[in-house]
Amino acid sequence: METIKPIRKKSLYSFTLSELRDYLAEKGFAKFAADQIYQWLYKNAEQNPELWTNVAKKIKDDFQSNLSIDLPTIIWNGLSTDGTRKFLVKMFDGQTVEAVAIPARDRLTLCLSSQVGCAIGCTFCHTGTMGLKRHLTADEIVGQFMAISYWLKANVSTEMKLTNIVYMGQGEPLHNYENVRVATIIFMEDKGLGLSQRKITLSTSGLVPQIEKMWDFPPVNIAISLHAAHNNIRTELMPINKAYDLERLFAAIKKVPLKAYRRITYEYILISDLNDRPEDIQGLIDLLDKDKSKINLIPYNDFPGSKFKRPSNSKVIWFQEELLKRGYVCTTRTTKGQDILAACGQLKSEYEKLNLWDHREKLTSRLESLS
Ligand code: SF4
């Protein structure tokens, strides 16, 4: 893994509200200015300190000298026919990650990346083939959200507002525990964006040691990438199952403090002839408590070169109905953004995969032709 080089000033977006109060107090400034700054940064989304009318000039001067207020840069976006919009976001060291804005009836959810690449190596996942390049810092995670908010306001509608967050982009969020924890605290701060715990979902592949220490994580919704109810199949799909098998995973899940929701969501990618059989339904019944679980079926998204196949629609319906009949809450996720490779497991940077950084225009036009 590459180490992060100290190539820039500390970002103002890296501070929780209480850290910002402490920073100001240490410098001899009034602590309450932190609340005003948070409001300007997040609630009013005003990035220009010159316009922060109620913030003292000496504080702005200090920020100018010591902190950065820059955001990551959006270098490409593609709009799917279903309204899903994928963004390629460049960080300060040139690394890129993807984030996806997914519209639904009454919300606009941003699927965020937590790492550049991913170390988990799930065999069905495009990102998993990259390996881990590095963790994102807390301000880079917050920065994705803010950069995309600004972009949507400037390019789509001034009324457009991101309402929900899912950590389901590139990376395993619990592998980058501390930065994701801090970013989540920032997202939830009432003086700022004020996203409630019910509007944030953290999806994990099942990193047991980190699940066991989630008592200090804000009480957001939890989704577990389960994908198989038998160890041999899960290990084939997710090598992490070798280290933390289903028995260890479920022992850890029992300890998760479920303050926000009674139910944990279990993501289950349905793959033809692998995990879509009657014995897989029985395996799920044996594993999952129907009063504390919600099963989200995701028909597999083929990608170029993938070794798995998507089941037929009738098979997907049958699988869901069998679980519903047995009293489980079970939904099938509508695949969104497939035409721009923005669907789950497809978030690998096309730039990097095809090594086309120097041929950006060619690739951009290729991707845009898909939207
Ligand atoms: S599915 Fe998630 S955890 Fe697995 S390799 Fe892909 S990004 Fe990593």
mmCIF file of C-alpha atoms and ligand atoms in Angstrom:
data_model
loop_
_atom_site.group_PDB
_atom_site.id
_atom_site.type_symbol
_atom_site.label_atom_id
_atom_site.label_comp_id
_atom_site.label_asym_id
_atom_site.label_seq_id
_atom_site.Cartn_x
_atom_site.Cartn_y
_atom_site.Cartn_z
ATOM 1 C CA MET A 1 0.000 0.000 0.000
ATOM 2 C CA GLU A 2 1.273 3.470 -0.845
ATOM 3 C CA THR A 3 1.686 5.855 2.093
ATOM 4 C CA ILE A 4 -0.012 9.240 2.022
ATOM 5 C CA LYS A 5 2.603 11.951 1.619
ATOM 6 C CA PRO A 6 2.094 15.238 3.505
ATOM 7 C CA ILE A 7 1.734 17.242 0.313
ATOM 8 C CA ARG A 8 -0.791 19.795 1.480
ATOM 9 C CA LYS A 9 -2.047 21.761 4.427
ATOM 10 C CA LYS A 10 -4.491 20.180 6.836
ATOM 11 C CA SER A 11 -7.987 20.488 5.406
ATOM 12 C CA LEU A 12 -10.751 22.454 7.109
ATOM 13 C CA TYR A 13 -13.023 19.567 6.028
ATOM 14 C CA SER A 14 -11.098 17.182 8.294
ATOM 15 C CA PHE A 15 -12.356 18.770 11.541
ATOM 16 C CA THR A 16 -15.297 17.526 13.559
ATOM 17 C CA LEU A 17 -17.107 20.402 15.227
ATOM 18 C CA SER A 18 -15.507 19.740 18.597
ATOM 19 C CA GLU A 19 -12.034 19.513 16.991
ATOM 20 C CA LEU A 20 -12.633 22.857 15.290
ATOM 21 C CA ARG A 21 -13.676 24.413 18.602
ATOM 22 C CA ASP A 22 -10.459 23.091 20.161
ATOM 23 C CA TYR A 23 -8.385 24.397 17.246
ATOM 24 C CA LEU A 24 -9.852 27.890 17.665
ATOM 25 C CA ALA A 25 -9.441 27.822 21.447
ATOM 26 C CA GLU A 26 -5.778 26.812 21.129
ATOM 27 C CA LYS A 27 -5.195 29.794 18.857
ATOM 28 C CA GLY A 28 -6.916 32.150 21.297
ATOM 29 C CA PHE A 29 -10.042 32.632 19.149
ATOM 30 C CA ALA A 30 -13.646 32.357 20.339
ATOM 31 C CA LYS A 31 -14.754 28.727 20.319
ATOM 32 C CA PHE A 32 -18.289 29.564 19.187
ATOM 33 C CA ALA A 33 -16.930 30.693 15.814
ATOM 34 C CA ALA A 34 -16.611 26.976 15.011
ATOM 35 C CA ASP A 35 -20.409 26.724 14.884
ATOM 36 C CA GLN A 36 -20.614 29.654 12.475
ATOM 37 C CA ILE A 37 -17.877 28.220 10.264
ATOM 38 C CA TYR A 38 -19.607 24.837 10.205
ATOM 39 C CA GLN A 39 -22.783 26.531 9.137
ATOM 40 C CA TRP A 40 -21.053 28.363 6.290
ATOM 41 C CA LEU A 41 -19.160 25.291 5.134
ATOM 42 C CA TYR A 42 -21.941 22.749 5.263
ATOM 43 C CA LYS A 43 -25.389 24.269 5.778
ATOM 44 C CA ASN A 44 -24.925 27.296 3.537
ATOM 45 C CA ALA A 45 -22.390 25.481 1.314
ATOM 46 C CA GLU A 46 -20.400 28.668 0.919
ATOM 47 C CA GLN A 47 -16.816 27.820 0.160
ATOM 48 C CA ASN A 48 -15.501 31.362 -0.068
ATOM 49 C CA PRO A 49 -14.403 32.616 3.392
ATOM 50 C CA GLU A 50 -14.641 36.196 2.133
ATOM 51 C CA LEU A 51 -18.420 35.775 2.262
ATOM 52 C CA TRP A 52 -18.530 34.409 5.830
ATOM 53 C CA THR A 53 -19.838 37.700 7.136
ATOM 54 C CA ASN A 54 -20.012 36.835 10.836
ATOM 55 C CA VAL A 55 -16.572 35.193 11.099
ATOM 56 C CA ALA A 56 -13.705 37.355 12.392
ATOM 57 C CA LYS A 57 -11.059 38.369 9.859
ATOM 58 C CA LYS A 58 -8.231 37.141 12.087
ATOM 59 C CA ILE A 59 -9.741 33.629 11.979
ATOM 60 C CA LYS A 60 -10.017 33.764 8.203
ATOM 61 C CA ASP A 61 -6.406 34.966 8.040
ATOM 62 C CA ASP A 62 -5.322 32.045 10.213
ATOM 63 C CA PHE A 63 -7.164 29.601 7.960
ATOM 64 C CA GLN A 64 -5.620 31.194 4.902
ATOM 65 C CA SER A 65 -2.127 30.607 6.340
ATOM 66 C CA ASN A 66 -2.578 27.236 7.988
ATOM 67 C CA LEU A 67 -5.479 25.291 6.489
ATOM 68 C CA SER A 68 -6.734 24.235 3.086
ATOM 69 C CA ILE A 69 -10.328 24.666 2.006
ATOM 70 C CA ASP A 70 -9.880 22.983 -1.380
ATOM 71 C CA LEU A 71 -12.086 20.090 -2.414
ATOM 72 C CA PRO A 72 -11.278 17.100 -4.611
ATOM 73 C CA THR A 73 -11.952 17.744 -8.306
ATOM 74 C CA ILE A 74 -14.647 16.150 -10.422
ATOM 75 C CA ILE A 75 -12.886 15.229 -13.638
ATOM 76 C CA TRP A 76 -15.656 13.291 -15.357
ATOM 77 C CA ASN A 77 -19.325 12.502 -14.910
ATOM 78 C CA GLY A 78 -21.689 10.242 -16.796
ATOM 79 C CA LEU A 79 -25.467 10.194 -16.678
ATOM 80 C CA SER A 80 -27.266 6.871 -16.989
ATOM 81 C CA THR A 81 -30.590 6.582 -18.754
ATOM 82 C CA ASP A 82 -32.193 5.895 -15.335
ATOM 83 C CA GLY A 83 -30.929 9.170 -13.814
ATOM 84 C CA THR A 84 -27.992 7.649 -11.922
ATOM 85 C CA ARG A 85 -24.934 9.841 -12.282
ATOM 86 C CA LYS A 86 -21.413 8.566 -11.839
ATOM 87 C CA PHE A 87 -18.562 10.897 -10.909
ATOM 88 C CA LEU A 88 -14.852 10.358 -11.240
ATOM 89 C CA VAL A 89 -13.237 12.340 -8.456
ATOM 90 C CA LYS A 90 -9.537 13.244 -8.400
ATOM 91 C CA MET A 91 -7.803 13.552 -5.063
ATOM 92 C CA PHE A 92 -4.931 15.893 -4.275
ATOM 93 C CA ASP A 93 -2.261 13.337 -5.163
ATOM 94 C CA GLY A 94 -3.885 12.489 -8.501
ATOM 95 C CA GLN A 95 -5.541 9.249 -7.337
ATOM 96 C CA THR A 96 -9.126 8.852 -8.526
ATOM 97 C CA VAL A 97 -12.206 7.269 -6.980
ATOM 98 C CA GLU A 98 -15.776 6.982 -8.118
ATOM 99 C CA ALA A 99 -18.922 8.155 -6.415
ATOM 100 C CA VAL A 100 -22.443 7.605 -7.679
ATOM 101 C CA ALA A 101 -25.559 9.732 -7.110
ATOM 102 C CA ILE A 102 -28.640 7.528 -7.217
ATOM 103 C CA PRO A 103 -32.077 9.162 -7.385
ATOM 104 C CA ALA A 104 -35.160 7.563 -5.879
ATOM 105 C CA ARG A 105 -38.672 8.904 -5.264
ATOM 106 C CA ASP A 106 -37.964 11.185 -2.330
ATOM 107 C CA ARG A 107 -34.199 11.066 -1.965
ATOM 108 C CA LEU A 108 -30.872 11.385 -3.695
ATOM 109 C CA THR A 109 -28.363 8.918 -2.301
ATOM 110 C CA LEU A 110 -24.630 9.313 -2.743
ATOM 111 C CA CYS A 111 -22.642 6.084 -2.882
ATOM 112 C CA LEU A 112 -19.231 7.078 -1.531
ATOM 113 C CA SER A 113 -15.797 5.507 -1.815
ATOM 114 C CA SER A 114 -13.722 5.032 1.315
ATOM 115 C CA GLN A 115 -10.466 3.806 -0.249
ATOM 116 C CA VAL A 116 -8.587 3.986 -3.531
ATOM 117 C CA GLY A 117 -9.013 0.381 -4.642
ATOM 118 C CA CYS A 118 -9.740 -2.348 -2.118
ATOM 119 C CA ALA A 119 -7.763 -5.074 -0.382
ATOM 120 C CA ILE A 120 -10.654 -7.490 0.104
ATOM 121 C CA GLY A 121 -10.560 -8.946 -3.397
ATOM 122 C CA CYS A 122 -14.132 -10.229 -3.771
ATOM 123 C CA THR A 123 -14.138 -12.278 -6.934
ATOM 124 C CA PHE A 124 -17.365 -10.801 -8.289
ATOM 125 C CA CYS A 125 -16.174 -7.210 -7.919
ATOM 126 C CA HIS A 126 -14.455 -4.998 -10.430
ATOM 127 C CA THR A 127 -12.844 -2.843 -7.723
ATOM 128 C CA GLY A 128 -11.484 -5.942 -6.031
ATOM 129 C CA THR A 129 -9.173 -6.579 -8.966
ATOM 130 C CA MET A 130 -7.311 -3.276 -8.324
ATOM 131 C CA GLY A 131 -5.865 -4.114 -4.931
ATOM 132 C CA LEU A 132 -5.617 -1.398 -2.302
ATOM 133 C CA LYS A 133 -3.755 1.745 -3.288
ATOM 134 C CA ARG A 134 -4.479 3.763 -0.172
ATOM 135 C CA HIS A 135 -7.088 4.812 2.374
ATOM 136 C CA LEU A 136 -8.965 8.043 1.811
ATOM 137 C CA THR A 137 -8.570 10.628 4.568
ATOM 138 C CA ALA A 138 -11.676 11.871 6.411
ATOM 139 C CA ASP A 139 -11.628 15.149 4.511
ATOM 140 C CA GLU A 140 -11.381 13.312 1.175
ATOM 141 C CA ILE A 141 -14.502 11.325 2.091
ATOM 142 C CA VAL A 142 -16.354 14.481 3.161
ATOM 143 C CA GLY A 143 -14.821 16.233 0.132
ATOM 144 C CA GLN A 144 -16.458 13.789 -2.311
ATOM 145 C CA PHE A 145 -19.844 14.676 -0.853
ATOM 146 C CA MET A 146 -19.222 18.439 -0.873
ATOM 147 C CA ALA A 147 -17.641 18.528 -4.345
ATOM 148 C CA ILE A 148 -20.577 16.610 -5.803
ATOM 149 C CA SER A 149 -23.109 18.791 -3.923
ATOM 150 C CA TYR A 150 -21.541 21.891 -5.452
ATOM 151 C CA TRP A 151 -21.422 20.264 -8.874
ATOM 152 C CA LEU A 152 -25.103 19.277 -8.788
ATOM 153 C CA LYS A 153 -26.146 22.749 -7.692
ATOM 154 C CA ALA A 154 -24.072 24.407 -10.401
ATOM 155 C CA ASN A 155 -24.885 22.014 -13.225
ATOM 156 C CA VAL A 156 -28.283 20.444 -12.575
ATOM 157 C CA SER A 157 -30.383 22.503 -10.175
ATOM 158 C CA THR A 158 -29.765 24.874 -7.287
ATOM 159 C CA GLU A 159 -32.477 22.919 -5.438
ATOM 160 C CA MET A 160 -30.711 19.570 -5.852
ATOM 161 C CA LYS A 161 -29.655 18.156 -2.512
ATOM 162 C CA LEU A 162 -27.962 14.903 -1.552
ATOM 163 C CA THR A 163 -30.091 13.383 1.211
ATOM 164 C CA ASN A 164 -28.554 9.980 1.977
ATOM 165 C CA ILE A 165 -25.144 8.334 2.043
ATOM 166 C CA VAL A 166 -24.148 4.738 1.507
ATOM 167 C CA TYR A 167 -20.571 3.593 1.966
ATOM 168 C CA MET A 168 -20.727 1.128 -0.902
ATOM 169 C CA GLY A 169 -18.301 2.610 -3.412
ATOM 170 C CA GLN A 170 -14.683 1.612 -3.765
ATOM 171 C CA GLY A 171 -13.160 0.129 -0.666
ATOM 172 C CA GLU A 172 -14.073 -1.639 2.548
ATOM 173 C CA PRO A 173 -15.105 1.197 4.913
ATOM 174 C CA LEU A 174 -14.241 -0.697 8.086
ATOM 175 C CA HIS A 175 -10.698 -1.282 6.774
ATOM 176 C CA ASN A 176 -10.400 2.530 6.912
ATOM 177 C CA TYR A 177 -12.233 2.645 10.231
ATOM 178 C CA GLU A 178 -10.988 5.870 11.803
ATOM 179 C CA ASN A 179 -11.300 8.077 8.711
ATOM 180 C CA VAL A 180 -14.791 6.754 7.922
ATOM 181 C CA ARG A 181 -15.808 7.213 11.569
ATOM 182 C CA VAL A 182 -14.648 10.851 11.596
ATOM 183 C CA ALA A 183 -16.284 11.592 8.216
ATOM 184 C CA THR A 184 -19.546 10.110 9.504
ATOM 185 C CA ILE A 185 -19.441 12.309 12.615
ATOM 186 C CA ILE A 186 -18.969 15.326 10.310
ATOM 187 C CA PHE A 187 -21.884 14.268 8.071
ATOM 188 C CA MET A 188 -24.169 13.899 11.089
ATOM 189 C CA GLU A 189 -23.327 17.183 12.838
ATOM 190 C CA ASP A 190 -26.524 19.209 13.369
ATOM 191 C CA LYS A 191 -24.763 22.543 12.881
ATOM 192 C CA GLY A 192 -23.587 21.297 9.500
ATOM 193 C CA LEU A 193 -25.181 18.819 7.110
ATOM 194 C CA GLY A 194 -27.219 17.228 9.890
ATOM 195 C CA LEU A 195 -27.752 13.878 8.163
ATOM 196 C CA SER A 196 -29.567 11.583 10.563
ATOM 197 C CA GLN A 197 -28.288 8.133 11.474
ATOM 198 C CA ARG A 198 -31.089 6.587 9.430
ATOM 199 C CA LYS A 199 -29.845 8.305 6.282
ATOM 200 C CA ILE A 200 -26.370 6.797 6.388
ATOM 201 C CA THR A 201 -25.604 3.157 5.653
ATOM 202 C CA LEU A 202 -22.267 1.476 6.121
ATOM 203 C CA SER A 203 -21.755 -1.676 4.104
ATOM 204 C CA THR A 204 -19.039 -4.111 5.141
ATOM 205 C CA SER A 205 -17.685 -7.326 3.717
ATOM 206 C CA GLY A 206 -17.414 -8.656 7.280
ATOM 207 C CA LEU A 207 -14.166 -7.465 8.862
ATOM 208 C CA VAL A 208 -14.818 -9.131 12.196
ATOM 209 C CA PRO A 209 -12.287 -7.263 14.411
ATOM 210 C CA GLN A 210 -13.658 -3.913 13.242
ATOM 211 C CA ILE A 211 -17.287 -5.029 13.597
ATOM 212 C CA GLU A 212 -16.476 -6.009 17.169
ATOM 213 C CA LYS A 213 -15.251 -2.510 17.979
ATOM 214 C CA MET A 214 -18.161 -0.650 16.408
ATOM 215 C CA TRP A 215 -19.371 0.517 19.810
ATOM 216 C CA ASP A 216 -17.575 3.823 19.144
ATOM 217 C CA PHE A 217 -18.971 4.251 15.616
ATOM 218 C CA PRO A 218 -21.974 6.571 15.109
ATOM 219 C CA PRO A 219 -25.123 4.368 15.142
ATOM 220 C CA VAL A 220 -25.807 4.285 11.393
ATOM 221 C CA ASN A 221 -27.532 1.551 9.403
ATOM 222 C CA ILE A 222 -25.407 -1.522 8.839
ATOM 223 C CA ALA A 223 -25.371 -3.659 5.719
ATOM 224 C CA ILE A 224 -23.371 -6.879 5.567
ATOM 225 C CA SER A 225 -22.227 -8.253 2.232
ATOM 226 C CA LEU A 226 -23.244 -11.845 2.840
ATOM 227 C CA HIS A 227 -23.629 -13.249 -0.688
ATOM 228 C CA ALA A 228 -23.639 -16.891 0.416
ATOM 229 C CA ALA A 229 -25.087 -18.900 3.271
ATOM 230 C CA HIS A 230 -22.470 -21.668 3.077
ATOM 231 C CA ASN A 231 -18.786 -21.203 3.909
ATOM 232 C CA ASN A 232 -17.438 -22.943 0.807
ATOM 233 C CA ILE A 233 -19.394 -20.693 -1.563
ATOM 234 C CA ARG A 234 -18.743 -17.538 0.446
ATOM 235 C CA THR A 235 -15.011 -18.270 0.451
ATOM 236 C CA GLU A 236 -15.132 -18.670 -3.329
ATOM 237 C CA LEU A 237 -16.819 -15.270 -3.660
ATOM 238 C CA MET A 238 -15.133 -13.443 -0.803
ATOM 239 C CA PRO A 239 -11.647 -14.546 0.256
ATOM 240 C CA ILE A 240 -12.172 -12.698 3.563
ATOM 241 C CA ASN A 241 -14.381 -15.629 4.561
ATOM 242 C CA LYS A 242 -11.226 -17.738 4.985
ATOM 243 C CA ALA A 243 -10.130 -15.475 7.835
ATOM 244 C CA TYR A 244 -13.583 -14.683 9.216
ATOM 245 C CA ASP A 245 -16.055 -17.426 8.373
ATOM 246 C CA LEU A 246 -19.819 -17.289 8.825
ATOM 247 C CA GLU A 247 -19.639 -18.534 12.414
ATOM 248 C CA ARG A 248 -17.185 -15.789 13.443
ATOM 249 C CA LEU A 249 -19.052 -13.182 11.423
ATOM 250 C CA PHE A 250 -22.406 -13.895 13.058
ATOM 251 C CA ALA A 251 -20.870 -14.047 16.524
ATOM 252 C CA ALA A 252 -19.541 -10.501 15.892
ATOM 253 C CA ILE A 253 -22.806 -9.250 14.374
ATOM 254 C CA LYS A 254 -24.666 -10.205 17.539
ATOM 255 C CA LYS A 255 -22.564 -7.620 19.378
ATOM 256 C CA VAL A 256 -23.272 -4.713 16.992
ATOM 257 C CA PRO A 257 -25.098 -1.941 18.870
ATOM 258 C CA LEU A 258 -28.199 -1.481 16.725
ATOM 259 C CA LYS A 259 -29.375 1.888 17.936
ATOM 260 C CA ALA A 260 -30.733 3.200 14.678
ATOM 261 C CA TYR A 261 -32.525 0.168 13.310
ATOM 262 C CA ARG A 262 -33.666 -3.150 14.641
ATOM 263 C CA ARG A 263 -32.671 -4.849 11.407
ATOM 264 C CA ILE A 264 -29.336 -5.423 9.722
ATOM 265 C CA THR A 265 -29.454 -5.524 5.941
ATOM 266 C CA TYR A 266 -27.823 -8.522 4.294
ATOM 267 C CA GLU A 267 -26.705 -7.929 0.740
ATOM 268 C CA TYR A 268 -26.929 -11.068 -1.356
ATOM 269 C CA ILE A 269 -25.662 -11.042 -4.927
ATOM 270 C CA LEU A 270 -27.605 -13.696 -6.796
ATOM 271 C CA ILE A 271 -25.385 -15.625 -9.184
ATOM 272 C CA SER A 272 -26.737 -18.186 -11.575
ATOM 273 C CA ASP A 273 -26.240 -21.822 -10.446
ATOM 274 C CA LEU A 274 -23.953 -20.805 -7.591
ATOM 275 C CA ASN A 275 -26.045 -19.369 -4.753
ATOM 276 C CA ASP A 276 -29.575 -19.316 -6.198
ATOM 277 C CA ARG A 277 -30.565 -22.901 -5.287
ATOM 278 C CA PRO A 278 -33.118 -24.263 -2.777
ATOM 279 C CA GLU A 279 -30.293 -25.195 -0.360
ATOM 280 C CA ASP A 280 -29.162 -21.571 -0.397
ATOM 281 C CA ILE A 281 -32.612 -20.441 0.705
ATOM 282 C CA GLN A 282 -32.453 -22.998 3.525
ATOM 283 C CA GLY A 283 -28.962 -21.771 4.453
ATOM 284 C CA LEU A 284 -30.252 -18.194 4.761
ATOM 285 C CA ILE A 285 -33.130 -19.366 6.942
ATOM 286 C CA ASP A 286 -30.684 -21.205 9.204
ATOM 287 C CA LEU A 287 -28.436 -18.150 9.523
ATOM 288 C CA LEU A 288 -30.757 -15.164 9.723
ATOM 289 C CA ASP A 289 -33.212 -14.140 12.415
ATOM 290 C CA LYS A 290 -36.234 -12.950 10.449
ATOM 291 C CA ASP A 291 -37.110 -10.283 13.028
ATOM 292 C CA LYS A 292 -33.673 -8.651 12.901
ATOM 293 C CA SER A 293 -32.767 -9.052 9.249
ATOM 294 C CA LYS A 294 -33.597 -7.614 5.905
ATOM 295 C CA ILE A 295 -32.342 -9.423 2.808
ATOM 296 C CA ASN A 296 -31.485 -7.346 -0.228
ATOM 297 C CA LEU A 297 -31.110 -9.480 -3.352
ATOM 298 C CA ILE A 298 -28.865 -8.063 -6.053
ATOM 299 C CA PRO A 299 -28.994 -9.904 -9.377
ATOM 300 C CA TYR A 300 -25.358 -10.153 -10.460
ATOM 301 C CA ASN A 301 -24.093 -7.430 -12.801
ATOM 302 C CA ASP A 302 -22.014 -8.942 -15.575
ATOM 303 C CA PHE A 303 -18.932 -6.967 -16.566
ATOM 304 C CA PRO A 304 -16.509 -7.586 -19.402
ATOM 305 C CA GLY A 305 -14.543 -10.741 -18.570
ATOM 306 C CA SER A 306 -16.571 -11.689 -15.475
ATOM 307 C CA LYS A 307 -16.757 -15.410 -14.755
ATOM 308 C CA PHE A 308 -20.217 -15.392 -13.161
ATOM 309 C CA LYS A 309 -23.619 -15.122 -14.804
ATOM 310 C CA ARG A 310 -26.756 -13.273 -13.869
ATOM 311 C CA PRO A 311 -29.754 -15.532 -13.057
ATOM 312 C CA SER A 312 -32.932 -15.266 -15.139
ATOM 313 C CA ASN A 313 -35.580 -12.805 -13.948
ATOM 314 C CA SER A 314 -37.931 -15.684 -13.106
ATOM 315 C CA LYS A 315 -35.249 -17.257 -10.904
ATOM 316 C CA VAL A 316 -34.751 -13.973 -9.057
ATOM 317 C CA ILE A 317 -38.518 -13.653 -8.472
ATOM 318 C CA TRP A 318 -38.719 -17.268 -7.270
ATOM 319 C CA PHE A 319 -35.840 -16.792 -4.811
ATOM 320 C CA GLN A 320 -37.395 -13.651 -3.361
ATOM 321 C CA GLU A 321 -40.859 -15.199 -3.068
ATOM 322 C CA GLU A 322 -39.514 -18.231 -1.214
ATOM 323 C CA LEU A 323 -37.998 -15.933 1.427
ATOM 324 C CA LEU A 324 -41.082 -13.697 1.606
ATOM 325 C CA LYS A 325 -43.265 -16.802 2.114
ATOM 326 C CA ARG A 326 -41.154 -17.678 5.129
ATOM 327 C CA GLY A 327 -41.706 -14.261 6.719
ATOM 328 C CA TYR A 328 -38.457 -12.483 5.780
ATOM 329 C CA VAL A 329 -38.290 -8.873 4.689
ATOM 330 C CA CYS A 330 -36.714 -9.354 1.277
ATOM 331 C CA THR A 331 -36.268 -6.883 -1.548
ATOM 332 C CA THR A 332 -34.625 -7.086 -4.940
ATOM 333 C CA ARG A 333 -32.426 -4.156 -5.787
ATOM 334 C CA THR A 334 -33.184 -2.598 -9.104
ATOM 335 C CA THR A 335 -29.895 -2.286 -10.895
ATOM 336 C CA LYS A 336 -29.143 1.343 -11.538
ATOM 337 C CA GLY A 337 -26.539 2.945 -13.727
ATOM 338 C CA GLN A 338 -25.524 -0.280 -15.434
ATOM 339 C CA ASP A 339 -24.996 1.490 -18.739
ATOM 340 C CA ILE A 340 -22.224 3.593 -17.177
ATOM 341 C CA LEU A 341 -20.606 0.803 -15.145
ATOM 342 C CA ALA A 342 -21.897 2.433 -11.981
ATOM 343 C CA ALA A 343 -23.711 -0.548 -10.542
ATOM 344 C CA CYS A 344 -22.500 -2.446 -7.478
ATOM 345 C CA GLY A 345 -19.200 -4.188 -8.049
ATOM 346 C CA GLN A 346 -18.496 -2.200 -11.158
ATOM 347 C CA LEU A 347 -16.900 0.810 -9.540
ATOM 348 C CA LYS A 348 -13.473 0.291 -10.931
ATOM 349 C CA SER A 349 -11.967 3.338 -12.553
ATOM 350 C CA GLU A 350 -12.157 2.856 -16.270
ATOM 351 C CA TYR A 351 -9.243 5.228 -16.551
ATOM 352 C CA GLU A 352 -7.001 2.971 -14.527
ATOM 353 C CA LYS A 353 -8.311 -0.349 -15.808
ATOM 354 C CA LEU A 354 -7.618 0.565 -19.367
ATOM 355 C CA ASN A 355 -4.559 2.630 -18.485
ATOM 356 C CA LEU A 356 -5.996 5.390 -20.554
ATOM 357 C CA TRP A 357 -5.054 8.350 -18.447
ATOM 358 C CA ASP A 358 -3.192 9.835 -21.378
ATOM 359 C CA HIS A 359 -6.128 9.141 -23.634
ATOM 360 C CA ARG A 360 -8.753 10.706 -21.446
ATOM 361 C CA GLU A 361 -10.718 12.313 -24.236
ATOM 362 C CA LYS A 362 -11.084 9.035 -26.087
ATOM 363 C CA LEU A 363 -12.343 7.268 -22.998
ATOM 364 C CA THR A 364 -14.643 10.096 -21.981
ATOM 365 C CA SER A 365 -16.340 10.060 -25.320
ATOM 366 C CA ARG A 366 -16.660 6.276 -25.112
ATOM 367 C CA LEU A 367 -18.312 6.455 -21.707
ATOM 368 C CA GLU A 368 -20.491 9.363 -22.693
ATOM 369 C CA SER A 369 -21.755 7.438 -25.668
ATOM 370 C CA LEU A 370 -23.127 4.934 -23.179
ATOM 371 C CA SER A 371 -25.089 7.545 -21.242
HETATM 372 S S1 SF4 B 1 -17.216 -5.813 -3.059
HETATM 373 FE FE1 SF4 B 1 -16.532 -4.162 -1.703
HETATM 374 S S2 SF4 B 1 -15.206 -5.227 -0.222
HETATM 375 FE FE2 SF4 B 1 -15.409 -6.615 -1.959
HETATM 376 S S3 SF4 B 1 -13.629 -6.141 -3.280
HETATM 377 FE FE3 SF4 B 1 -15.381 -4.891 -3.985
HETATM 378 S S4 SF4 B 1 -15.120 -2.924 -2.972
HETATM 379 FE FE4 SF4 B 1 -13.876 -4.430 -1.844
#
